[in-house]
PDB file of C-alpha atoms in Angstrom:
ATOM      1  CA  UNK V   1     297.337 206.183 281.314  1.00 43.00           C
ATOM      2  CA  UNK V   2     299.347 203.062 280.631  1.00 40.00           C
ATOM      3  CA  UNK V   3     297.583 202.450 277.078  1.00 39.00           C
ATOM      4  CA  UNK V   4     298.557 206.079 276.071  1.00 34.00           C
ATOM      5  CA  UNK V   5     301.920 205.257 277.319  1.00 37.00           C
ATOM      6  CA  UNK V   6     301.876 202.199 275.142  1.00 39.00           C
ATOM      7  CA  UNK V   7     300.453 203.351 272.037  1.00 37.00           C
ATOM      8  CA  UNK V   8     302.946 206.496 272.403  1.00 35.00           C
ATOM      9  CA  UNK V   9     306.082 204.293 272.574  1.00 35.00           C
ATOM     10  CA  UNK V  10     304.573 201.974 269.548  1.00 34.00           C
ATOM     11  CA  UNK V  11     304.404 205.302 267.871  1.00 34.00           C
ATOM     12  CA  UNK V  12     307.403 206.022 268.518  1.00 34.00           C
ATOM     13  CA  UNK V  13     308.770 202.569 267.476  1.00 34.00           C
ATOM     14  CA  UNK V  14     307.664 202.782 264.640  1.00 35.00           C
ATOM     15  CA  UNK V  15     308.750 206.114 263.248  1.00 34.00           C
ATOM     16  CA  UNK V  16     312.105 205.117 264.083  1.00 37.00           C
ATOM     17  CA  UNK V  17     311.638 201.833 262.190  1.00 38.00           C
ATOM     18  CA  UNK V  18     310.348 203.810 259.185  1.00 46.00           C
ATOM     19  CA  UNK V  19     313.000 206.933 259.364  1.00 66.00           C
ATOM     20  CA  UNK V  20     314.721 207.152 256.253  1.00 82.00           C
ATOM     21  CA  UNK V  21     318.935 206.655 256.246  1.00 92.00           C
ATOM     22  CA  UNK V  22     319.854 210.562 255.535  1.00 95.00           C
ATOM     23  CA  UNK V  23     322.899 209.255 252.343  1.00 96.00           C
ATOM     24  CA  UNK V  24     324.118 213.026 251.743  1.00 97.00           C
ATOM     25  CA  UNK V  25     323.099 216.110 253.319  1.00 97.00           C
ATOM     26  CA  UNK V  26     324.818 219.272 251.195  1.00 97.00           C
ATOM     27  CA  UNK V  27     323.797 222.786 251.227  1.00 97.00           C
ATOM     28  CA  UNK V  28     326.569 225.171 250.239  1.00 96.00           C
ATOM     29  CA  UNK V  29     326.597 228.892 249.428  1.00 96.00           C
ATOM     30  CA  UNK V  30     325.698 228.932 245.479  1.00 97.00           C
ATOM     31  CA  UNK V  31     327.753 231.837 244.945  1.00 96.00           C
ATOM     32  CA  UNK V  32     331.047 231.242 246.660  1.00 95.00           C
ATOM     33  CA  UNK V  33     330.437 227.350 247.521  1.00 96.00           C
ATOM     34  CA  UNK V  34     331.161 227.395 251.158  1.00 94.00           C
ATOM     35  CA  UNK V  35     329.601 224.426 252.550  1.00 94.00           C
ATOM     36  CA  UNK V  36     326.739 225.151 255.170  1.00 92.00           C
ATOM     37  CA  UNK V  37     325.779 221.483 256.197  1.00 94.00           C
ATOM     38  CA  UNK V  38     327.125 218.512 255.165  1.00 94.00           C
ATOM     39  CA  UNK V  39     326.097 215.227 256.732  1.00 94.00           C
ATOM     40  CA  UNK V  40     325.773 211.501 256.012  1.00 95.00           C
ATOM     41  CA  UNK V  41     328.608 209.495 254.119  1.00 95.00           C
ATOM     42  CA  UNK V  42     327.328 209.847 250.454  1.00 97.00           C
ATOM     43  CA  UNK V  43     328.253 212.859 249.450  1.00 98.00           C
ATOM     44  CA  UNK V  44     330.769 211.530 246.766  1.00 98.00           C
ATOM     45  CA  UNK V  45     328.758 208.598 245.685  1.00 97.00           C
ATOM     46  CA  UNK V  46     327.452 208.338 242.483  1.00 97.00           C
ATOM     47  CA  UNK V  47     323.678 206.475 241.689  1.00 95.00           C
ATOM     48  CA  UNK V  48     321.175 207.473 239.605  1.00 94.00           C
ATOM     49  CA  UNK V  49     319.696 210.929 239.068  1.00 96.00           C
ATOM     50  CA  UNK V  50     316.307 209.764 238.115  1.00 95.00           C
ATOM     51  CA  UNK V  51     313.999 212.705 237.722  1.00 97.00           C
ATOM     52  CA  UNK V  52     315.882 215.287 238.798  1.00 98.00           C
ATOM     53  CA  UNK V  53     318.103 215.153 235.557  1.00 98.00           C
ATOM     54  CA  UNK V  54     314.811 216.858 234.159  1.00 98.00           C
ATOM     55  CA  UNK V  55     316.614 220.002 235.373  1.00 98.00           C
ATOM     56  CA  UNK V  56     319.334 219.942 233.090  1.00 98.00           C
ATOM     57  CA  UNK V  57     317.024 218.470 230.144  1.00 98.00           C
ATOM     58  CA  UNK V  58     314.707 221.805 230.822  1.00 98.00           C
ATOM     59  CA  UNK V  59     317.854 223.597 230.119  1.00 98.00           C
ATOM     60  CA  UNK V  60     319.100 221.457 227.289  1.00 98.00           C
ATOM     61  CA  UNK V  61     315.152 222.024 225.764  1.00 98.00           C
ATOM     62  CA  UNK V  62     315.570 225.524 226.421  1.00 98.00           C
ATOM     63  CA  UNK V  63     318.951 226.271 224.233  1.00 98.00           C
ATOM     64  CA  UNK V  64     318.140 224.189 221.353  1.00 98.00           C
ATOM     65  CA  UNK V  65     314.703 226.593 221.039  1.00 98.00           C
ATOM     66  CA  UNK V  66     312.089 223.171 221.457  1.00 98.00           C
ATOM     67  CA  UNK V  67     310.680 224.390 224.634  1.00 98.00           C
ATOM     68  CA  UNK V  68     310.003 228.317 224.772  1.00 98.00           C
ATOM     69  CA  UNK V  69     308.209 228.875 227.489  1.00 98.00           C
ATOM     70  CA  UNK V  70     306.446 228.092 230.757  1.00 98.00           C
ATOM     71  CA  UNK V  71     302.991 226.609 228.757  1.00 98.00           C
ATOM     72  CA  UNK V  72     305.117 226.016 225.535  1.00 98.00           C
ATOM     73  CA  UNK V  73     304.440 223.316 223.477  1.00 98.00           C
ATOM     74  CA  UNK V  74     301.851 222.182 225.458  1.00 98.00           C
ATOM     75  CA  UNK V  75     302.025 218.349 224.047  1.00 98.00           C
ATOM     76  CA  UNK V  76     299.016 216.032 224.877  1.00 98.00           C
ATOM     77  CA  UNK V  77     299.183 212.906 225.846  1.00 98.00           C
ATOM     78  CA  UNK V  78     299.151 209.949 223.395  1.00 98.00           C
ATOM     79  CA  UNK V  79     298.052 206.487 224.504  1.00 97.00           C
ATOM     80  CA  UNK V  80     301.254 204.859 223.313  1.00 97.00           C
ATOM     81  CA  UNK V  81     302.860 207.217 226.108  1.00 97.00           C
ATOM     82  CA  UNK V  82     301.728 203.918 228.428  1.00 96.00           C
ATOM     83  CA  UNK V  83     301.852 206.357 231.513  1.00 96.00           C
ATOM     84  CA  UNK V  84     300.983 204.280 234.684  1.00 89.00           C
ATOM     85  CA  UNK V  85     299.659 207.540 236.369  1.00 93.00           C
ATOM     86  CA  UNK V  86     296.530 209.174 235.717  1.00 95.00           C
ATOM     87  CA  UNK V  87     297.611 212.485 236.413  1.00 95.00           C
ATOM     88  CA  UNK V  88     300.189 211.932 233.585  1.00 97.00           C
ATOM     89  CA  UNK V  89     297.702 211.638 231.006  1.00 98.00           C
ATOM     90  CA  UNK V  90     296.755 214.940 230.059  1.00 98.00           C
ATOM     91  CA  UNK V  91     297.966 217.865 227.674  1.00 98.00           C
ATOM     92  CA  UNK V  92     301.738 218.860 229.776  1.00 98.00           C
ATOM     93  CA  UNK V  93     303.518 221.975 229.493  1.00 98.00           C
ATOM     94  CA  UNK V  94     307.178 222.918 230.323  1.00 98.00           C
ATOM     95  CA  UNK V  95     305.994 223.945 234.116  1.00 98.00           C
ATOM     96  CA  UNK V  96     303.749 220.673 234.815  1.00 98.00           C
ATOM     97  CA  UNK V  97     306.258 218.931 233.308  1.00 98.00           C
ATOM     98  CA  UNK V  98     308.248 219.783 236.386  1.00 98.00           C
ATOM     99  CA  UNK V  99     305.700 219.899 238.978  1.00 98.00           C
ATOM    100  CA  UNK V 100     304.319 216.794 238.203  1.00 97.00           C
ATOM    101  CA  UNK V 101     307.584 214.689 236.943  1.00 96.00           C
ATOM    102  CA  UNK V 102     305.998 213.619 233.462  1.00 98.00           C
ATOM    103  CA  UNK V 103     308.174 211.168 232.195  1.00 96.00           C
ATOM    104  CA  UNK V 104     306.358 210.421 229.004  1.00 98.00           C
ATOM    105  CA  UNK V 105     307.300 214.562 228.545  1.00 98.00           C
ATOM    106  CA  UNK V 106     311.080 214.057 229.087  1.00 98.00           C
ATOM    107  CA  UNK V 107     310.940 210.964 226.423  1.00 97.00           C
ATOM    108  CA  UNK V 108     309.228 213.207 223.632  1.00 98.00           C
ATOM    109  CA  UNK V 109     311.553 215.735 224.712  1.00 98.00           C
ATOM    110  CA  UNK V 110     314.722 213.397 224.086  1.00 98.00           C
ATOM    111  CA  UNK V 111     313.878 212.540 221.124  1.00 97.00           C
ATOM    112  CA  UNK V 112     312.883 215.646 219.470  1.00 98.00           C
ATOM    113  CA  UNK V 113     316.736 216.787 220.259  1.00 97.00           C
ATOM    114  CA  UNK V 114     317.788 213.253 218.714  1.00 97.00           C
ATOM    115  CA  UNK V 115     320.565 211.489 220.105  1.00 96.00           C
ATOM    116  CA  UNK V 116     323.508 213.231 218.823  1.00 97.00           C
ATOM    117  CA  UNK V 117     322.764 216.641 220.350  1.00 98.00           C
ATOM    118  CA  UNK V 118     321.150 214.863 223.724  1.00 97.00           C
ATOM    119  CA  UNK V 119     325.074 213.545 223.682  1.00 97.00           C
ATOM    120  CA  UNK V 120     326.731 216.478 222.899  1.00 98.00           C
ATOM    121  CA  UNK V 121     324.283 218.741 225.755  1.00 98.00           C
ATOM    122  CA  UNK V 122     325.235 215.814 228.482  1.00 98.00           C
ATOM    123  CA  UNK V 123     328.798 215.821 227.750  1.00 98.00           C
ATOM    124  CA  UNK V 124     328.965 219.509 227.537  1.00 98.00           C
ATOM    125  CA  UNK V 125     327.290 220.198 230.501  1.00 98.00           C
ATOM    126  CA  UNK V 126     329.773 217.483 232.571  1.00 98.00           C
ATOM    127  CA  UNK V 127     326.863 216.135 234.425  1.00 98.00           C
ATOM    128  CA  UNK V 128     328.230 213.312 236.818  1.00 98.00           C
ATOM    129  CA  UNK V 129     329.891 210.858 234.855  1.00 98.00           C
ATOM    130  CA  UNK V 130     327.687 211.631 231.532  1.00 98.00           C
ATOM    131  CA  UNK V 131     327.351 208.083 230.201  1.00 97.00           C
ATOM    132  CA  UNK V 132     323.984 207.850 227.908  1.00 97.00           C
ATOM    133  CA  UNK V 133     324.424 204.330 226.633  1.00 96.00           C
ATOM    134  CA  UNK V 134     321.536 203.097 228.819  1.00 92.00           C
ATOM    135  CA  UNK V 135     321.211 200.024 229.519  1.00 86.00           C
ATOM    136  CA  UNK V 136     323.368 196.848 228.216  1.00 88.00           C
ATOM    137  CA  UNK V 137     322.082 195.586 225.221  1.00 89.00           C
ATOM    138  CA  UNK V 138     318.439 197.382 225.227  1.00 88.00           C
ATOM    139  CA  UNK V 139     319.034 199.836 222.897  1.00 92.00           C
ATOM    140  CA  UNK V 140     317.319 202.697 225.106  1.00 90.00           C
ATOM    141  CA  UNK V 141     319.629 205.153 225.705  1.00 92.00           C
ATOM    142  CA  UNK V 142     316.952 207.856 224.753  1.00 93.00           C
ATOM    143  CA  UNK V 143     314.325 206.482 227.200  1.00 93.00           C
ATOM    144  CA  UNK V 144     315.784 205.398 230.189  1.00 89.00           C
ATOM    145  CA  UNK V 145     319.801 206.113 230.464  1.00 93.00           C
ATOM    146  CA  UNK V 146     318.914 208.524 233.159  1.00 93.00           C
ATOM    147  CA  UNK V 147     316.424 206.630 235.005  1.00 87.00           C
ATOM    148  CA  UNK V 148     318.303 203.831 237.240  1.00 85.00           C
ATOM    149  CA  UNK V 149     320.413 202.909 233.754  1.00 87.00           C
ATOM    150  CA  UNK V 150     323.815 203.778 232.930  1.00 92.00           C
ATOM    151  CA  UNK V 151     323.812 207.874 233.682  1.00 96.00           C
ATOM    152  CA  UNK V 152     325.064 209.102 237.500  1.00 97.00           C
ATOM    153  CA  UNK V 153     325.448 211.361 239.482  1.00 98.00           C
ATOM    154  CA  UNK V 154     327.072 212.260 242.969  1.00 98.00           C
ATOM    155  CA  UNK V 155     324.932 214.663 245.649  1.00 98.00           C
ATOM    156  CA  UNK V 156     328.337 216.805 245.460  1.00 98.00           C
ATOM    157  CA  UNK V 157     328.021 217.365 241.389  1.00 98.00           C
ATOM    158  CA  UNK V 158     324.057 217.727 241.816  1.00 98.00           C
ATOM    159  CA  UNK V 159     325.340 221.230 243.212  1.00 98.00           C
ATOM    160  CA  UNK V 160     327.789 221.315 241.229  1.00 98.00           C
ATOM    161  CA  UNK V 161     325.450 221.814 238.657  1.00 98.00           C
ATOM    162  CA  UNK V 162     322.480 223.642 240.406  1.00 98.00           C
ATOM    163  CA  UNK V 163     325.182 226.701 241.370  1.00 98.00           C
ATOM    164  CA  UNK V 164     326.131 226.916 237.515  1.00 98.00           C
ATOM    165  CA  UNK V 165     322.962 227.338 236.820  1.00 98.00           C
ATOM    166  CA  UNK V 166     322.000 229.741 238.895  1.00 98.00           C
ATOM    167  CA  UNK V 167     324.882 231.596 237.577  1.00 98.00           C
ATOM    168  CA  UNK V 168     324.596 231.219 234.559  1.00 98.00           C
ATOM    169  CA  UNK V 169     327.510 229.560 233.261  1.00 98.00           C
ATOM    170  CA  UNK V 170     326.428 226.397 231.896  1.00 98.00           C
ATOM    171  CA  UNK V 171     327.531 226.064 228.064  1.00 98.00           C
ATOM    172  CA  UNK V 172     323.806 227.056 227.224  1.00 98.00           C
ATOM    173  CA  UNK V 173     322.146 230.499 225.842  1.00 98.00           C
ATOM    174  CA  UNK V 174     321.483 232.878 229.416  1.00 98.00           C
ATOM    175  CA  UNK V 175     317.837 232.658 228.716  1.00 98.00           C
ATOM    176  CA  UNK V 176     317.485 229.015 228.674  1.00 98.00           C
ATOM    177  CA  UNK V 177     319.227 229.061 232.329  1.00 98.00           C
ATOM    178  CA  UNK V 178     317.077 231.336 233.509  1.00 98.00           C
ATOM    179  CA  UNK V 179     313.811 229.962 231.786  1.00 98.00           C
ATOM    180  CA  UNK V 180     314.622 226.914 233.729  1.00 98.00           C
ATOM    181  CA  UNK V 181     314.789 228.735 237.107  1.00 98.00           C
ATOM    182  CA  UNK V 182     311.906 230.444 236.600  1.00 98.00           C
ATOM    183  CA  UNK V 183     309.411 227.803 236.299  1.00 98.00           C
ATOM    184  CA  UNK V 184     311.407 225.523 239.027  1.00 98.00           C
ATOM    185  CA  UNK V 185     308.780 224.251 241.425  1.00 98.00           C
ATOM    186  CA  UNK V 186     308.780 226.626 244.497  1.00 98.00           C
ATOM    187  CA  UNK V 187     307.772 226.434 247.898  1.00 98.00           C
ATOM    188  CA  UNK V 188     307.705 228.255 251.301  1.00 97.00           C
ATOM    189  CA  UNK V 189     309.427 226.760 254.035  1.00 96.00           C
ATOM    190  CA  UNK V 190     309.490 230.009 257.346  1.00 94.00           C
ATOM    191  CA  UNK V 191     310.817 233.305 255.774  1.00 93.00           C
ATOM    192  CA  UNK V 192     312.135 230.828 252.550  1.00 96.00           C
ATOM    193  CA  UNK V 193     311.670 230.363 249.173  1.00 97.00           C
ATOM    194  CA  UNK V 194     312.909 227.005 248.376  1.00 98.00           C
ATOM    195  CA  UNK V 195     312.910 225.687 244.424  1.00 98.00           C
ATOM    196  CA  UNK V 196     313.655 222.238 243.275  1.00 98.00           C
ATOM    197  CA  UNK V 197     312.828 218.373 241.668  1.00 98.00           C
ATOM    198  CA  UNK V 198     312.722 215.107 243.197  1.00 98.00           C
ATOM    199  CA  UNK V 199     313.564 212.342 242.443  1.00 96.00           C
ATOM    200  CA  UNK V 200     312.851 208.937 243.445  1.00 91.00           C
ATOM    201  CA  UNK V 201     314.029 205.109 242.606  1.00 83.00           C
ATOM    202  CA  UNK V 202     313.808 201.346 244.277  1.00 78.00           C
ATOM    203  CA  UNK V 203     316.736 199.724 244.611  1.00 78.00           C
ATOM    204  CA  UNK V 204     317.055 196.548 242.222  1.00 70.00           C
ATOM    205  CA  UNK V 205     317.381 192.779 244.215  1.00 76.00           C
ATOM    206  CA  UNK V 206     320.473 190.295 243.378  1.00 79.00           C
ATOM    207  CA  UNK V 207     317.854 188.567 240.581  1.00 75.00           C
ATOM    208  CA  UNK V 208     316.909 191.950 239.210  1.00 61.00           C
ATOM    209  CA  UNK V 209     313.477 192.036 240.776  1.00 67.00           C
ATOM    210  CA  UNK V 210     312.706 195.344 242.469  1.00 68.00           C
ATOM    211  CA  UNK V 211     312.716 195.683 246.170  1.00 73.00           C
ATOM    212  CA  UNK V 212     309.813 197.755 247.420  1.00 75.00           C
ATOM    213  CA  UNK V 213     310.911 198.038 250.918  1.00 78.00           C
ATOM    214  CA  UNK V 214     313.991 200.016 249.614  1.00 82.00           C
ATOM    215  CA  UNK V 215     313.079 203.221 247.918  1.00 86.00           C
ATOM    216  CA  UNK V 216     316.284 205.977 247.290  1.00 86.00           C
ATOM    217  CA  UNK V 217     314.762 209.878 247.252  1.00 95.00           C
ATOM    218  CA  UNK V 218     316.423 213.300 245.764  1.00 97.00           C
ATOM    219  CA  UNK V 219     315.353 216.778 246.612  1.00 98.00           C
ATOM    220  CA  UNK V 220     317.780 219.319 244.785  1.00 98.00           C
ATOM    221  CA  UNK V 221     317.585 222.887 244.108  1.00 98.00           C
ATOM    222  CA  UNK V 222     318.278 225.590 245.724  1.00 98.00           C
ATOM    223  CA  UNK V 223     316.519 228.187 248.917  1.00 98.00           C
ATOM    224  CA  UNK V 224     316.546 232.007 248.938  1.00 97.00           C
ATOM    225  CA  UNK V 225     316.367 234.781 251.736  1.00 94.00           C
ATOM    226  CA  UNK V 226     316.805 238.323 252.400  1.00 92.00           C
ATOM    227  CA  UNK V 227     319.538 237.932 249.546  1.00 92.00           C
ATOM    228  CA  UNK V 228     321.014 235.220 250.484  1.00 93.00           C
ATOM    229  CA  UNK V 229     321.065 232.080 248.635  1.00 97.00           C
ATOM    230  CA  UNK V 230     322.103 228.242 249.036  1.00 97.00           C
ATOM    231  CA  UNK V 231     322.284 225.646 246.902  1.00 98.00           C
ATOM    232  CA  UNK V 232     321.565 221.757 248.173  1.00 98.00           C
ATOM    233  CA  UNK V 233     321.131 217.888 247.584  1.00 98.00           C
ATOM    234  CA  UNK V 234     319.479 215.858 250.183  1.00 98.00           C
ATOM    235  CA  UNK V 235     319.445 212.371 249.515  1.00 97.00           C
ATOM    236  CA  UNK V 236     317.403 209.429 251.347  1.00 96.00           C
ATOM    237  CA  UNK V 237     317.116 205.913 251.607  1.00 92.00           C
ATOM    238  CA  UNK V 238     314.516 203.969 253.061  1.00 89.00           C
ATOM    239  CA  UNK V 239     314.399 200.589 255.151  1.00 82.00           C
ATOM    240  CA  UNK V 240     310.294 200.124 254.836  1.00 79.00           C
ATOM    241  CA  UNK V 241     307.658 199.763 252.425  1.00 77.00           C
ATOM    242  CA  UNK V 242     305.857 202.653 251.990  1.00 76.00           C
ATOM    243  CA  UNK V 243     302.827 204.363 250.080  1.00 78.00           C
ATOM    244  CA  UNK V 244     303.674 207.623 247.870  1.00 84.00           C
ATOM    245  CA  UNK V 245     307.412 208.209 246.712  1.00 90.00           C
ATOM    246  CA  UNK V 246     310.919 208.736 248.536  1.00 92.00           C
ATOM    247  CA  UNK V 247     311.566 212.162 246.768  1.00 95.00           C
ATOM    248  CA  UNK V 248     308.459 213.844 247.813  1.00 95.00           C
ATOM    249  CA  UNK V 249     309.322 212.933 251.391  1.00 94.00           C
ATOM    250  CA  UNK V 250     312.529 213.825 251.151  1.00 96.00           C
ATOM    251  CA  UNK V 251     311.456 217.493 250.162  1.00 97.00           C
ATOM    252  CA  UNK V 252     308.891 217.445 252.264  1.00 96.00           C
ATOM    253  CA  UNK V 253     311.457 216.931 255.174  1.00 95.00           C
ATOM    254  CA  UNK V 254     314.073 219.536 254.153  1.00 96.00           C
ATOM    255  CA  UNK V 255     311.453 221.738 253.919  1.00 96.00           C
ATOM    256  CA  UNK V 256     310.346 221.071 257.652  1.00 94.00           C
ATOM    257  CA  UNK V 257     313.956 222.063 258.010  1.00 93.00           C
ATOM    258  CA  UNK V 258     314.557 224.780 256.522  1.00 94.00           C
ATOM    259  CA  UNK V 259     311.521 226.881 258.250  1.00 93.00           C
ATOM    260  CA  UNK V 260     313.379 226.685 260.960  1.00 89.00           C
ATOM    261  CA  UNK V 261     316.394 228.432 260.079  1.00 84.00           C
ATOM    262  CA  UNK V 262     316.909 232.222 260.039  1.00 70.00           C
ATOM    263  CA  UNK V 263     319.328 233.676 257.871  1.00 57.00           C
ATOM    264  CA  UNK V 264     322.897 232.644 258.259  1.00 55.00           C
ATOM    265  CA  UNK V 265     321.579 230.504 260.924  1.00 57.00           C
ATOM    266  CA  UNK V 266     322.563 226.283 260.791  1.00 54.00           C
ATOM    267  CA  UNK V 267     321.187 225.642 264.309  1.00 45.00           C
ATOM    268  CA  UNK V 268     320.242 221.788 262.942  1.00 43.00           C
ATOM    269  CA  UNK V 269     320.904 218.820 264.716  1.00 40.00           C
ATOM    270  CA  UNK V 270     323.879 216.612 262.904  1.00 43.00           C
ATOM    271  CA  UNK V 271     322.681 213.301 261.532  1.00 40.00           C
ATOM    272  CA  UNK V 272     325.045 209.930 261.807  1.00 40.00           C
ATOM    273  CA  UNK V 273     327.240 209.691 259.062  1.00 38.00           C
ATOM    274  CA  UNK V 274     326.276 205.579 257.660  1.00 35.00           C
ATOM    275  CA  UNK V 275     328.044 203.209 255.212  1.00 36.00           C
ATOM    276  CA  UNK V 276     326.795 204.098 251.939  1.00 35.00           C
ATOM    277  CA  UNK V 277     327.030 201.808 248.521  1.00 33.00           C
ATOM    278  CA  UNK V 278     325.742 203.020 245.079  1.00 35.00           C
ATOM    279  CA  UNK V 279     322.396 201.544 244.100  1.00 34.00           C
ATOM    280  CA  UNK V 280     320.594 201.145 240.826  1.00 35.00           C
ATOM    281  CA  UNK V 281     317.155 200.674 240.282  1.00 37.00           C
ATOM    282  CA  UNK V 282     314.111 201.141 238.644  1.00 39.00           C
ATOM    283  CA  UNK V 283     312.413 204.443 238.975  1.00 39.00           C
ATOM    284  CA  UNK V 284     309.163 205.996 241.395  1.00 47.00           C
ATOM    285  CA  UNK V 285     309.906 209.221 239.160  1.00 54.00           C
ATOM    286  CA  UNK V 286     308.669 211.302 241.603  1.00 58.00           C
TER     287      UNK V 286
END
């Protein structure tokens, strides 16, 4: 009895060593934006949007008629893609794009709209604080400004965008909107239906280096049921090195969440609200 005791207070030890710091908790109504939920102290920070800015670049490849549809173009993968993952490296279409965060996808996508109109579509669509020049001196503002580079984005504008979207009202043809919500990654969480894109990043060390004890994760999107619909940004950071990526755990835990709220229902327990600063660093992508 007093080794289960043990090993159950290790066990618990050491979830609470390894539980991420909740940054911003938002889930609003996406029609009339009543806020729902809002914990942590990060709300209104801005940091990078890392793969969830494929979102608005589905919609952006939408309008300007280079992706047109769920398996369309299928693109295969070229060996000067350099993916590191080996579930990267096959032929991608617009909906494993998504599912499986391609970056090498996002890149040829970039730079098939060129940089002027990849301006003009970030400006347009006012997403956080739209600044494309990547980073200092590196000339890679169409590979990287949105991955832990110069482009951010606060939890509160990730809605923002996700309820203008969803209604429609982004400066973007109706169909590409609703091309983009249609192939969202879904899942079931109780009696939801719960779309979105992760996103995940390591924060960057005072010589630049990459700290892989301290990984920041997205989840935004939006959940459905019985007609009603909310629109959310969860964001993470963790204190511990740890296998897989940030954003899918992040997801993965508002998911847990959500199946257990009914409709209309908020019956969740209120995180603390911690110090938050931005961070910038290199990207999981995930």
């Amino acid at each position: 009895m007093k080794v289960l005791i043990a090993a159950l207070l290790l066990s618990l030890a050491a979830v609470s060593a390894s539980r991420a710091e909740v940054v911003c908790t938002l889930i609003v109504d996406a029609e009339s934006g009543a806020v729902r939920l809002q914990e942590g102290g990060g709300c209104a920070t801005p940091t990078s949007p890392a793969s969830t800015f494929k979102v608005p670049l589905a919609v952006m490849g939408f309008d300007a008629g280079i992706l047109t549809g769920a398996e369309e173009p299928a693109w295969p993968y070229k060996a000067e893609y350099d993916a590191n993952r080996a579930d990267w490296k096959v032929t991608t279409t617009p909906a494993t794009w998504l599912r499986d965060s391609v970056l090498w996808y996002s890149r040829v996508l970039v730079a098939e709209m060129g940089a002027e109109r990849f301006g003009k579509y970030v400006s347009d669509f006012d997403y956080g604080n739209a600044d494309i020049s990547g980073d200092p001196g590196k000339n890679n503002s169409l590979l990287r400004s949105w991955i832990n580079s110069s482009l951010l984005i606060t939890p509160e504008e990730q809605v923002r965008f996700v309820r203008r979207m969803l209604a429609g009202e982004l400066p973007a043809t109706a169909a590409a909107q609703a091309a983009v919500v249609a192939i969202m990654p879904s899942f079931t969480a109780g009696k939801w239906t719960v779309s979105g894109k992760t996103g995940t990043y390591y924060e960057r060390n005072a010589d630049g280096t990459f700290n892989s004890r301290r990984q920041t994760g997205w989840f935004v999107g939006w959940a459905e049921r019985d007609g009603e619909r909310l629109a959310f940004a969860y964001l993470i950071r963790e204190n511990k090195k740890t296998s897989g990526t940030a954003g899918m755990r992040a997801r993965d835990a508002l998911l847990a969440r959500f199946a257990k709220w009914g409709k209309g229902e908020f019956a969740w327990a209120q995180q603390p609200r911690p110090a938050v600063v931005p961070v910038i660093g290199p990207p999981q992508n995930g």
